[in-house]
PDB file of C-alpha atoms in Angstrom:
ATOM      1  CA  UNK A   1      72.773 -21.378 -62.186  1.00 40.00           C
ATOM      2  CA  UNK A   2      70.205 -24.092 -61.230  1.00 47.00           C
ATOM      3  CA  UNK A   3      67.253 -21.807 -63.302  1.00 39.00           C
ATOM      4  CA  UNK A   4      69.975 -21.835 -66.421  1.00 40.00           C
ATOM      5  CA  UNK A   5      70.688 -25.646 -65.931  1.00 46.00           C
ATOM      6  CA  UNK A   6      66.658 -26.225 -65.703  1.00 41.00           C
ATOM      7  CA  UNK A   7      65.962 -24.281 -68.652  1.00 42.00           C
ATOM      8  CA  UNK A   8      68.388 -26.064 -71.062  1.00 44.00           C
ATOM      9  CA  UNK A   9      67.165 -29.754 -69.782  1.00 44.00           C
ATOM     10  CA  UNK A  10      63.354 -27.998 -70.155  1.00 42.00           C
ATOM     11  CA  UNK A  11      64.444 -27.573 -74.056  1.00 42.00           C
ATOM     12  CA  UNK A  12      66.982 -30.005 -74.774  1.00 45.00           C
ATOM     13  CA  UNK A  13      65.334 -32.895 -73.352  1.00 44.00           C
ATOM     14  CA  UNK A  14      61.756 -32.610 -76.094  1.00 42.00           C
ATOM     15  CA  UNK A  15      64.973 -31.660 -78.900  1.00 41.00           C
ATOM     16  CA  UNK A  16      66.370 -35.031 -78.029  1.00 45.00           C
ATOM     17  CA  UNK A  17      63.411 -36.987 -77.871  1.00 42.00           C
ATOM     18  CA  UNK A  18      62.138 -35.685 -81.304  1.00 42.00           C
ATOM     19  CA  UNK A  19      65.472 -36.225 -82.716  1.00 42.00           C
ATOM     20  CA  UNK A  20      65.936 -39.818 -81.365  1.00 46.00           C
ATOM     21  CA  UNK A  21      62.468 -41.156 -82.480  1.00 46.00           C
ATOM     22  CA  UNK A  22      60.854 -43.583 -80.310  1.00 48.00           C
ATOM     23  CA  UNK A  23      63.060 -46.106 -79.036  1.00 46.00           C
ATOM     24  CA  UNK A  24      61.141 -49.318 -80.328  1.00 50.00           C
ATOM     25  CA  UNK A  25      60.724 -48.558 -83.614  1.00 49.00           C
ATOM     26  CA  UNK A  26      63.390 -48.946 -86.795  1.00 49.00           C
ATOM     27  CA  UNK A  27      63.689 -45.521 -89.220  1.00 52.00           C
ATOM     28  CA  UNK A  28      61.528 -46.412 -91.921  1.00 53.00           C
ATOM     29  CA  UNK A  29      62.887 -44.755 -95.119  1.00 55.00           C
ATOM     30  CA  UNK A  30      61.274 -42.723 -97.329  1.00 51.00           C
ATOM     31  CA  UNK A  31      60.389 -43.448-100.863  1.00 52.00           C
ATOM     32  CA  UNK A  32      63.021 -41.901-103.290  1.00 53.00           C
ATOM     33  CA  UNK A  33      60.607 -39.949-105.127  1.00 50.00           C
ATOM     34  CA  UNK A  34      58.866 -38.366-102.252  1.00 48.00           C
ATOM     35  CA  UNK A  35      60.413 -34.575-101.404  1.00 47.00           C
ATOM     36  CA  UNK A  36      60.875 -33.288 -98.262  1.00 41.00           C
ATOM     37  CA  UNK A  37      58.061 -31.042 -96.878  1.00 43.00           C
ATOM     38  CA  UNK A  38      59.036 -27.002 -97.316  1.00 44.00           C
ATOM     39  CA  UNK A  39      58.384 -25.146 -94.632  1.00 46.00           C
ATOM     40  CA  UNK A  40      55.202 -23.217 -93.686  1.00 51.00           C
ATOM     41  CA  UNK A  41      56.297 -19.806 -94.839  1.00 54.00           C
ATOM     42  CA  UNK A  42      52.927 -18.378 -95.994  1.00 58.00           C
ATOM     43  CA  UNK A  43      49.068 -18.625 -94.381  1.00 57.00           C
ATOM     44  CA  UNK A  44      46.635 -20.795 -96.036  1.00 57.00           C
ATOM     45  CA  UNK A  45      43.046 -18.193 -96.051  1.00 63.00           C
ATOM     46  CA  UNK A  46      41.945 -20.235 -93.325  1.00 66.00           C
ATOM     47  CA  UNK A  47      45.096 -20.681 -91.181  1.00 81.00           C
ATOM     48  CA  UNK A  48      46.944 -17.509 -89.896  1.00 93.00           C
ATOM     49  CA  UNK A  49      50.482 -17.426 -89.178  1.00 93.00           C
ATOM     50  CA  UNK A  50      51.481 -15.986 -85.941  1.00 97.00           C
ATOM     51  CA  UNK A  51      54.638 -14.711 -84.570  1.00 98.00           C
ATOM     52  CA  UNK A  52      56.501 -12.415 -82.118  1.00 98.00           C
ATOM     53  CA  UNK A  53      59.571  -9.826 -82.719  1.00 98.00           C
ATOM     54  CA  UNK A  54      61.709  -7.508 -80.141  1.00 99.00           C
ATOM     55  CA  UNK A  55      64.615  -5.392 -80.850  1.00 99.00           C
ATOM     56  CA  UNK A  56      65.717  -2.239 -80.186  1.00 99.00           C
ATOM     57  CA  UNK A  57      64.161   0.919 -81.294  1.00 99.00           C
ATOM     58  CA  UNK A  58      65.790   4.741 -81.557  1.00 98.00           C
ATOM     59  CA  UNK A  59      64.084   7.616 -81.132  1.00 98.00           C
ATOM     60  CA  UNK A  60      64.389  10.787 -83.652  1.00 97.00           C
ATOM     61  CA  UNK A  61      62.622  13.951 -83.860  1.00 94.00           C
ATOM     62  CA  UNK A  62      61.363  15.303 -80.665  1.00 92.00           C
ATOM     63  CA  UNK A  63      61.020  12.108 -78.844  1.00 94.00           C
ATOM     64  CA  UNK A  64      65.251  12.088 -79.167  1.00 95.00           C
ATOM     65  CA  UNK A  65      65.305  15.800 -76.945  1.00 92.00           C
ATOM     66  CA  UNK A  66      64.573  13.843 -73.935  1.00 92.00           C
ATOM     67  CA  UNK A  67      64.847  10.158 -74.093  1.00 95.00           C
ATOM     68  CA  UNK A  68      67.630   7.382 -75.511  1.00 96.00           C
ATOM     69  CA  UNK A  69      67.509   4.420 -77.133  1.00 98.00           C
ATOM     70  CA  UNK A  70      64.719   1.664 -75.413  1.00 98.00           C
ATOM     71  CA  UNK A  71      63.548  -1.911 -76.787  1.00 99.00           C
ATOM     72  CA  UNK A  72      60.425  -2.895 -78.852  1.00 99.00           C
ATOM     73  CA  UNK A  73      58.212  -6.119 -78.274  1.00 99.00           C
ATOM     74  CA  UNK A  74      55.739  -6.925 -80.524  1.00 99.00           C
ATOM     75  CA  UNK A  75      53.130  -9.504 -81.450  1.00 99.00           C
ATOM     76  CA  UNK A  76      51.452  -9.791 -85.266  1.00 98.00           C
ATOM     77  CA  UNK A  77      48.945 -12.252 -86.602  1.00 98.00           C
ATOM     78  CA  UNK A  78      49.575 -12.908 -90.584  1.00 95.00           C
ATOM     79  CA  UNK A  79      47.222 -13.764 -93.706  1.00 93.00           C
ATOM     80  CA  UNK A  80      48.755 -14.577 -97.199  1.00 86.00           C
ATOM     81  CA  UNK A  81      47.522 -15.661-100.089  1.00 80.00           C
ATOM     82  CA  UNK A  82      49.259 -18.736-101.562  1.00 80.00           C
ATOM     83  CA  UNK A  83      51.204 -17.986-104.840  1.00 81.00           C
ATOM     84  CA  UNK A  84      51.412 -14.614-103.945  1.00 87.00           C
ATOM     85  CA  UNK A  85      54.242 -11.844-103.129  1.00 90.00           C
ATOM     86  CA  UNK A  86      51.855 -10.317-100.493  1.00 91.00           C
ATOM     87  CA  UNK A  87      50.510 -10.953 -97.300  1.00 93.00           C
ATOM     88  CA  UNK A  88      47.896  -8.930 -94.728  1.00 95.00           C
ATOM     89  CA  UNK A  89      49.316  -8.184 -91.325  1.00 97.00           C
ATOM     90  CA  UNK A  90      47.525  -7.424 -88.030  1.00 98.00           C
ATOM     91  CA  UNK A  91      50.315  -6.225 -85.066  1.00 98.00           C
ATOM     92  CA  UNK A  92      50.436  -4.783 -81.823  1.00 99.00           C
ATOM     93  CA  UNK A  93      54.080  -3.297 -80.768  1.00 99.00           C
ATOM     94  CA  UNK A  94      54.831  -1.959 -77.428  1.00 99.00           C
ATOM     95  CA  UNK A  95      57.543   0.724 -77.033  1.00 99.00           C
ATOM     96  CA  UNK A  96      59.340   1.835 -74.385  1.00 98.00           C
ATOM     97  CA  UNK A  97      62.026   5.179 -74.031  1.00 98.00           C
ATOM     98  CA  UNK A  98      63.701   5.529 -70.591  1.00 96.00           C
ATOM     99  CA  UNK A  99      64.459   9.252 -69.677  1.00 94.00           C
ATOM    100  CA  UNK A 100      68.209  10.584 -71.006  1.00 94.00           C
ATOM    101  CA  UNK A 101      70.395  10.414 -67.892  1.00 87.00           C
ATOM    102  CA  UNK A 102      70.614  14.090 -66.011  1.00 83.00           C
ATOM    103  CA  UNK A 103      67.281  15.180 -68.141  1.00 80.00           C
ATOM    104  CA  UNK A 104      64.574  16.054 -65.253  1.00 76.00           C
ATOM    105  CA  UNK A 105      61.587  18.637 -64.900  1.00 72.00           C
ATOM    106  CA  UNK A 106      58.091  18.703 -64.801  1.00 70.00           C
ATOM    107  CA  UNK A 107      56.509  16.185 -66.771  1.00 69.00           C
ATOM    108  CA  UNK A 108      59.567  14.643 -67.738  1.00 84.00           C
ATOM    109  CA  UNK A 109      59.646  11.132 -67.540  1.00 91.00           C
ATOM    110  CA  UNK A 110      59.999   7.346 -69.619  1.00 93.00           C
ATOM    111  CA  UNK A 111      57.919   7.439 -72.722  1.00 95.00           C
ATOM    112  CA  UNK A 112      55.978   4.378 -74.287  1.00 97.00           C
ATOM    113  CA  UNK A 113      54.620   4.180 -78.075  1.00 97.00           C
ATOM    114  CA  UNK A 114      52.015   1.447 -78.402  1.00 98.00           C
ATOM    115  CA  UNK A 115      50.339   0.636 -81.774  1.00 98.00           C
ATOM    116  CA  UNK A 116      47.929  -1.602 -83.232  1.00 99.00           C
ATOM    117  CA  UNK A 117      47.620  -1.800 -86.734  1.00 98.00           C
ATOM    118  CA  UNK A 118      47.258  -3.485 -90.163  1.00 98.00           C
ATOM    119  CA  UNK A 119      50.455  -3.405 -92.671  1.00 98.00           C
ATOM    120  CA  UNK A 120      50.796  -4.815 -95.938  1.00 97.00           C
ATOM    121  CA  UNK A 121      53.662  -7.270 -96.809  1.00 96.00           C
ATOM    122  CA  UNK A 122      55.141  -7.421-100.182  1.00 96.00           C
ATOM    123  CA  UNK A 123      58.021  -9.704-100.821  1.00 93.00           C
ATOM    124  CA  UNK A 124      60.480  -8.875-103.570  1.00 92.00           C
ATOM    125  CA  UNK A 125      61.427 -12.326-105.111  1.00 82.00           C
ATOM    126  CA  UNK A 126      60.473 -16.015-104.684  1.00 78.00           C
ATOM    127  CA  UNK A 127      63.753 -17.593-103.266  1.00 81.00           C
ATOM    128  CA  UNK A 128      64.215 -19.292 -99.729  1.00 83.00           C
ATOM    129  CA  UNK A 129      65.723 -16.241 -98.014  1.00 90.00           C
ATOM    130  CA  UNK A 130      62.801 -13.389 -98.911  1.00 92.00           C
ATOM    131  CA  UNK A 131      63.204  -9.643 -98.453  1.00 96.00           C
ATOM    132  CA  UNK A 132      60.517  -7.537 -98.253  1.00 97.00           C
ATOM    133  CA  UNK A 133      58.970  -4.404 -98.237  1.00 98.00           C
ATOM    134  CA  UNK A 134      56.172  -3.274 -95.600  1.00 98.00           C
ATOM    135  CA  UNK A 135      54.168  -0.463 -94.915  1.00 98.00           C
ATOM    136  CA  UNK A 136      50.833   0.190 -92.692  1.00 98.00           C
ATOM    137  CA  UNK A 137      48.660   2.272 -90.894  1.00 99.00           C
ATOM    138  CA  UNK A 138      47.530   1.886 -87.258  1.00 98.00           C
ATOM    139  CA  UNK A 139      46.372   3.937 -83.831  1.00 98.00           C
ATOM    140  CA  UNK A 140      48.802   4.716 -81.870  1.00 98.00           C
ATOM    141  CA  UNK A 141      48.884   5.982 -78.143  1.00 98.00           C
ATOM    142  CA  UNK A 142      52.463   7.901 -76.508  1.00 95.00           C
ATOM    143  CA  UNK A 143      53.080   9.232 -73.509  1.00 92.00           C
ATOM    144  CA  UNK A 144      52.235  12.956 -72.987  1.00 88.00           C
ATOM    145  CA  UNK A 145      50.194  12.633 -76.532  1.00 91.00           C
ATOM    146  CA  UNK A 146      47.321  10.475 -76.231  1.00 94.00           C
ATOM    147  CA  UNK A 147      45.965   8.288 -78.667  1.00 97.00           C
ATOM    148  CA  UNK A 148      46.312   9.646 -82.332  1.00 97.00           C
ATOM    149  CA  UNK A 149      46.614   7.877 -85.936  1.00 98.00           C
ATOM    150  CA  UNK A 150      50.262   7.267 -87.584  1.00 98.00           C
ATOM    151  CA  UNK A 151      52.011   5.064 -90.086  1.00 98.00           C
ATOM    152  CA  UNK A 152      54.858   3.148 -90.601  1.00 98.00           C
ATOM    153  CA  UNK A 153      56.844   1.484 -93.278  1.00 99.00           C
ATOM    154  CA  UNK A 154      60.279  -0.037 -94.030  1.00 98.00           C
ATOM    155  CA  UNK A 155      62.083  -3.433 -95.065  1.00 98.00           C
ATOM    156  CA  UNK A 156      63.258  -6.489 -93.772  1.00 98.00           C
ATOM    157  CA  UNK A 157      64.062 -10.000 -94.178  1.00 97.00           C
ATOM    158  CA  UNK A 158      62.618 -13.262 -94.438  1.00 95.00           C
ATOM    159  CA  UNK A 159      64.368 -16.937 -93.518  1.00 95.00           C
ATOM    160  CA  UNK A 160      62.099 -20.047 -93.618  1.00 92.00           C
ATOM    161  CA  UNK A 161      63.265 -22.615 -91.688  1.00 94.00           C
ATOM    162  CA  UNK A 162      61.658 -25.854 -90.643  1.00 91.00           C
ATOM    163  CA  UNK A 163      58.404 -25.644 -89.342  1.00 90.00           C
ATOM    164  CA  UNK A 164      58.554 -21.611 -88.579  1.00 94.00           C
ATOM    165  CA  UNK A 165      60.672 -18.685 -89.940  1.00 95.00           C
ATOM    166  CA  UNK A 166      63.011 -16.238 -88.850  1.00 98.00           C
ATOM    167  CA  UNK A 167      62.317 -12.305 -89.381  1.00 97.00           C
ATOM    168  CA  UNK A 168      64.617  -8.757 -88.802  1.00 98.00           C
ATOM    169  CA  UNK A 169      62.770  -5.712 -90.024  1.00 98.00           C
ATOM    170  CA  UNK A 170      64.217  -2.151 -89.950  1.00 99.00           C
ATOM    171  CA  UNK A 171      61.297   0.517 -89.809  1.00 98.00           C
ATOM    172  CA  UNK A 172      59.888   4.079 -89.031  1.00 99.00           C
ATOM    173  CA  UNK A 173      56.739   4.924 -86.754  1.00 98.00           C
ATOM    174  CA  UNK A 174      55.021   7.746 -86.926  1.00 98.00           C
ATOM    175  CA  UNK A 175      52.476   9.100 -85.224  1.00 98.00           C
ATOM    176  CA  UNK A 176      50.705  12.284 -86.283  1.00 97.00           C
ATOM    177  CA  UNK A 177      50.579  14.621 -83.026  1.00 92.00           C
ATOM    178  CA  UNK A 178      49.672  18.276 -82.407  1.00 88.00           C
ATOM    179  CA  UNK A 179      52.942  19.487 -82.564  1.00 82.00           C
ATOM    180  CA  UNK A 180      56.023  17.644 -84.150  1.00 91.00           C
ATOM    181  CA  UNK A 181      55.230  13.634 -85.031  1.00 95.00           C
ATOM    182  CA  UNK A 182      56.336  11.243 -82.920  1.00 96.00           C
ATOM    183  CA  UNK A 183      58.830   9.335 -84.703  1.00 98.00           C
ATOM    184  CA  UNK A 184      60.664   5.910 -84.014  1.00 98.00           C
ATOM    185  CA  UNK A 185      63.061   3.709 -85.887  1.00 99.00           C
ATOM    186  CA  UNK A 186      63.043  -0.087 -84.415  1.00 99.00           C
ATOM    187  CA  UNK A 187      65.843  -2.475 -85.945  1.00 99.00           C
ATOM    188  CA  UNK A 188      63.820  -6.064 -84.954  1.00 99.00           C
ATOM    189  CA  UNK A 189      63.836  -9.859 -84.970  1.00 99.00           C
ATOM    190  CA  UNK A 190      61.149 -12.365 -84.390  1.00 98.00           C
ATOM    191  CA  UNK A 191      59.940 -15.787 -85.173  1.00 98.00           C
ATOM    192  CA  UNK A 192      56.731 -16.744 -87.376  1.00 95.00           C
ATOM    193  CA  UNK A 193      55.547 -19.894 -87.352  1.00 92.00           C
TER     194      UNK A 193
END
C-alpha cells in the first residue's frame, strides 16, 4: 500500500505542478490569433520518435500444440516524413509462451519469439485518430528453432494526444522454420512520443 501511495504522489505531484504554473507568476494569455500547438505525431528526418507497446499475443500453428496464450513487450524507434501517409519503423519485440498446463516431455518447455526488424507504416487518412496499415520483415530467434528470417504485417490505430500518442496494433509473426512457421498473433498497445 505504501509503494501504491508513493507511486501516485511520484506522478501526481510533477502533474500538479505543471498544471498549477509557478506560483508567482499571473497566466499570461495568448494572442487570439495564435493556435494551439498539435501534437508531435510524426518524426521530423532528423528527430525520431520513440515508443514502447505490450499486450498479449496468441499462438497458432504449431506453437498452439504446446503452449497458451503469453504477453508481448516491445520497443520501436520511428522515422516519417512530414506530409506523408508513411513512416520507417525499426522494433525489437520480445515474446514469451508459458507451457499448456499438464503438457510435459522431453524438450518441452516455455517458448520465447524475439525479433528485430524494420516495418513500413502507412496510414489510411489524415484525421486526428489515424488507422493504419503495417507490414515488415525482420530476424527472428524461438525457442527450439534458432535464429531464422520471418515477417509480419497487420493494422492498428493511431491517437495523438498532447505531446505523445497512443497506439493498439493487431498483427501476425512469422517466422520461416524447417518445419511448420512459427506463427503469432499479438493484440498490443503502446505510447509514442
Amino acid at each position: 500500500m505504501r509503494l501504491l501511495r508513493f507511486a501516485f504522489l511520484l506522478v501526481a505531484a510533477p502533474l500538479a505542478a505543471q498544471v498549477s504554473g509557478p506560483p508567482d507568476s499571473a497566466p499570461s494569455p495568448a494572442p487570439a490569433s495564435t493556435p494551439a500547438p498539435l501534437p508531435r505525431s510524426q518524426s521530423t528526418l532528423a528527430t525520431p520518435l520513440y515508443g514502447f507497446t505490450g499486450g498479449i499475443t496468441i499462438p497458432i500453428g504449431r506453437l498452439a500444440d504446446d503452449h497458451s496464450a503469453g504477453y508481448e513487450l516491445g520497443g520501436l524507434v520511428e522515422y516519417a516524413v512530414a506530409g506523408q501517409p508513411y513512416s520507417l519503423r525499426g522494433e525489437l519485440i520480445y515474446q514469451r509462451f508459458p507451457l499448456k498446463s499438464g503438457r510435459s516431455g522431453i524438450g518441452l518447455k516455455d517458448a520465447n519469439l524475439v525479433s528485430f526488424g524494420t516495418t513500413v507504416v502507412y496510414r489510411m487518412q489524415k484525421s486526428t485518430t489515424q488507422t493504419f496499415v503495417v507490414g515488415g520483415i525482420g530476424i527472428y530467434n524461438a525457442t527450439g528453432d534458432g535464429t531464422r528470417p520471418g515477417f509480419n504485417g497487420g493494422t492498428g490505430v493511431e491517437i495523438p494526444l498532447t505531446g505523445f500518442a497512443a497506439l493498439a496494433e493487431l498483427r501476425l509473426h512469422l517466422m520461416l522454420a524447417d518445419a511448420k512457421p512459427v506463427m503469432a498473433i499479438p493484440l498490443t498497445v503502446g505510447l509514442r512520443f
